[in-house]
Amino acid sequence: MVKVVAGNWKMHHGPLQTAGFFDRFRPEVEEGSVRIAFFPPDVSLRSSRTCARVQADFGVQNIHWERAGAFTGEISAEMAKEAGASLVLVGHSERRHVFGETDVDVGCKVRAAARAGLVPVVCVGELLEERKAGKLDAVLRRQVAAFAGSLADCRDYMVAYEPVWAIGTGETATPEDASAAHAIVRSALGALGRCPVLYGGSVNPANARALMSAPDVDGVLVGGASLDPEVFARIVEAGGALAGAV
Ligand code: PEP
């Protein structure tokens, strides 16, 4: 299966920096053997789509579940679609833990993505104390249960396993840990589990290949290391080297 390599820029790279990013990224990547995706800030979506000139999908980092209304600072799934997004991150750990997004919110957002025809990349993952307390299985199953019903209405979707303790910390799950967590996610999804399941959490060019080679790991969601075009290109290259590998 072709690996997915997705970059979550978080609140980095405005429209001008975005153009500069792609000027340096384009010559570094060989297209075709990896499914590349970018999640720029909303204000850089247009610049990303016009400046990229590489084969990639583009998405937004968050949506509201309503179509429109008095929700200052929010955008709807329909607006994201109209602006050219095909993907949306839902339930990223920073949305859950910095902005207080709940499992119920995540379910509503997946439903909104389905309604608008966006492909949700739904993020799940445990806190360090939950892992240490032996609650990995229960936490992942609870998180998946909150949105699985809405996935059935999506024409396409992905799930990203991102242990909270590994995001932006330099700590990475071992390939074995990632595989084990992905197997739980797939089991919790049941019949809906035949989708790409990505790993995220301090992925870099040195660990990307081993993580993407692990059973059940279909690609990576990359934060910090996606901001530098040459570094991100090396991660794309790692995924490309696995294309066709059994
Ligand atoms: C992320 O933002 O989804 C992420 C995994 O960040 P980082 O790669 O910086 O840990």
mmCIF file of N, CA, C and O in Angstrom, residues 97 124-132 135-136 139-140 143 161-166 181:
data_model
loop_
_atom_site.group_PDB
_atom_site.id
_atom_site.type_symbol
_atom_site.label_atom_id
_atom_site.label_comp_id
_atom_site.label_asym_id
_atom_site.label_seq_id
_atom_site.Cartn_x
_atom_site.Cartn_y
_atom_site.Cartn_z
ATOM 1 N N HIS A 97 -6.658 18.892 24.214
ATOM 2 C CA HIS A 97 -6.060 19.189 25.518
ATOM 3 C C HIS A 97 -5.761 20.662 25.751
ATOM 4 O O HIS A 97 -5.646 21.079 26.897
ATOM 5 N N VAL A 124 -6.470 10.179 17.602
ATOM 6 C CA VAL A 124 -6.707 9.581 18.918
ATOM 7 C C VAL A 124 -5.349 9.387 19.591
ATOM 8 O O VAL A 124 -4.316 9.401 18.915
ATOM 9 N N GLY A 125 -5.366 9.216 20.901
ATOM 10 C CA GLY A 125 -4.092 8.967 21.582
ATOM 11 C C GLY A 125 -4.225 9.191 23.069
ATOM 12 O O GLY A 125 -5.066 9.970 23.519
ATOM 13 N N GLU A 126 -3.386 8.488 23.791
ATOM 14 C CA GLU A 126 -3.481 8.491 25.255
ATOM 15 C C GLU A 126 -2.468 9.431 25.900
ATOM 16 O O GLU A 126 -1.396 9.689 25.335
ATOM 17 N N LEU A 127 -2.802 9.921 27.081
ATOM 18 C CA LEU A 127 -1.859 10.677 27.902
ATOM 19 C C LEU A 127 -0.858 9.704 28.517
ATOM 20 O O LEU A 127 -1.149 8.504 28.662
ATOM 21 N N LEU A 128 0.291 10.235 28.947
ATOM 22 C CA LEU A 128 1.304 9.365 29.549
ATOM 23 C C LEU A 128 0.757 8.660 30.801
ATOM 24 O O LEU A 128 0.966 7.465 31.006
ATOM 25 N N GLU A 129 0.007 9.419 31.625
ATOM 26 C CA GLU A 129 -0.503 8.783 32.858
ATOM 27 C C GLU A 129 -1.503 7.676 32.526
ATOM 28 O O GLU A 129 -1.598 6.678 33.239
ATOM 29 N N GLU A 130 -2.240 7.845 31.429
ATOM 30 C CA GLU A 130 -3.184 6.786 31.031
ATOM 31 C C GLU A 130 -2.413 5.543 30.582
ATOM 32 O O GLU A 130 -2.769 4.416 30.927
ATOM 33 N N ARG A 131 -1.336 5.751 29.815
ATOM 34 C CA ARG A 131 -0.523 4.606 29.376
ATOM 35 C C ARG A 131 0.076 3.896 30.587
ATOM 36 O O ARG A 131 0.017 2.669 30.699
ATOM 37 N N LYS A 132 0.647 4.708 31.515
ATOM 38 C CA LYS A 132 1.290 4.109 32.693
ATOM 39 C C LYS A 132 0.281 3.358 33.561
ATOM 40 O O LYS A 132 0.632 2.400 34.236
ATOM 41 N N LYS A 135 -4.181 1.985 30.719
ATOM 42 C CA LYS A 135 -5.500 2.305 30.161
ATOM 43 C C LYS A 135 -5.478 2.534 28.650
ATOM 44 O O LYS A 135 -6.444 3.067 28.097
ATOM 45 N N LEU A 136 -4.367 2.198 27.985
ATOM 46 C CA LEU A 136 -4.254 2.477 26.547
ATOM 47 C C LEU A 136 -5.451 1.928 25.768
ATOM 48 O O LEU A 136 -6.110 2.648 25.013
ATOM 49 N N VAL A 139 -8.777 3.763 26.597
ATOM 50 C CA VAL A 139 -8.823 5.145 26.100
ATOM 51 C C VAL A 139 -9.046 5.155 24.596
ATOM 52 O O VAL A 139 -9.905 5.878 24.077
ATOM 53 N N LEU A 140 -8.288 4.332 23.869
ATOM 54 C CA LEU A 140 -8.434 4.323 22.409
ATOM 55 C C LEU A 140 -9.829 3.847 22.008
ATOM 56 O O LEU A 140 -10.460 4.421 21.104
ATOM 57 N N GLN A 143 -12.314 6.670 22.642
ATOM 58 C CA GLN A 143 -12.196 7.747 21.645
ATOM 59 C C GLN A 143 -12.774 7.308 20.297
ATOM 60 O O GLN A 143 -13.490 8.072 19.649
ATOM 61 N N TYR A 161 -3.084 7.682 15.031
ATOM 62 C CA TYR A 161 -2.759 7.393 16.437
ATOM 63 C C TYR A 161 -1.598 8.293 16.837
ATOM 64 O O TYR A 161 -0.498 8.190 16.289
ATOM 65 N N GLU A 162 -1.876 9.199 17.772
ATOM 66 C CA GLU A 162 -0.850 10.143 18.207
ATOM 67 C C GLU A 162 -0.801 10.158 19.741
ATOM 68 O O GLU A 162 -1.586 10.883 20.384
ATOM 69 N N PRO A 163 0.104 9.358 20.317
ATOM 70 C CA PRO A 163 0.202 9.384 21.781
ATOM 71 C C PRO A 163 0.563 10.794 22.243
ATOM 72 O O PRO A 163 1.509 11.391 21.714
ATOM 73 N N VAL A 164 -0.204 11.322 23.184
ATOM 74 C CA VAL A 164 -0.047 12.728 23.574
ATOM 75 C C VAL A 164 1.375 12.997 24.082
ATOM 76 O O VAL A 164 1.959 14.048 23.814
ATOM 77 N N TRP A 165 1.951 12.018 24.764
ATOM 78 C CA TRP A 165 3.285 12.181 25.338
ATOM 79 C C TRP A 165 4.383 12.227 24.273
ATOM 80 O O TRP A 165 5.528 12.575 24.575
ATOM 81 N N ALA A 166 4.037 11.910 23.043
ATOM 82 C CA ALA A 166 5.054 11.899 21.973
ATOM 83 C C ALA A 166 4.937 13.120 21.070
ATOM 84 O O ALA A 166 5.784 13.325 20.200
ATOM 85 N N ALA A 181 -0.801 -0.255 19.171
ATOM 86 C CA ALA A 181 -1.890 0.722 19.307
ATOM 87 C C ALA A 181 -2.757 0.738 18.045
ATOM 88 O O ALA A 181 -3.985 0.831 18.129
#
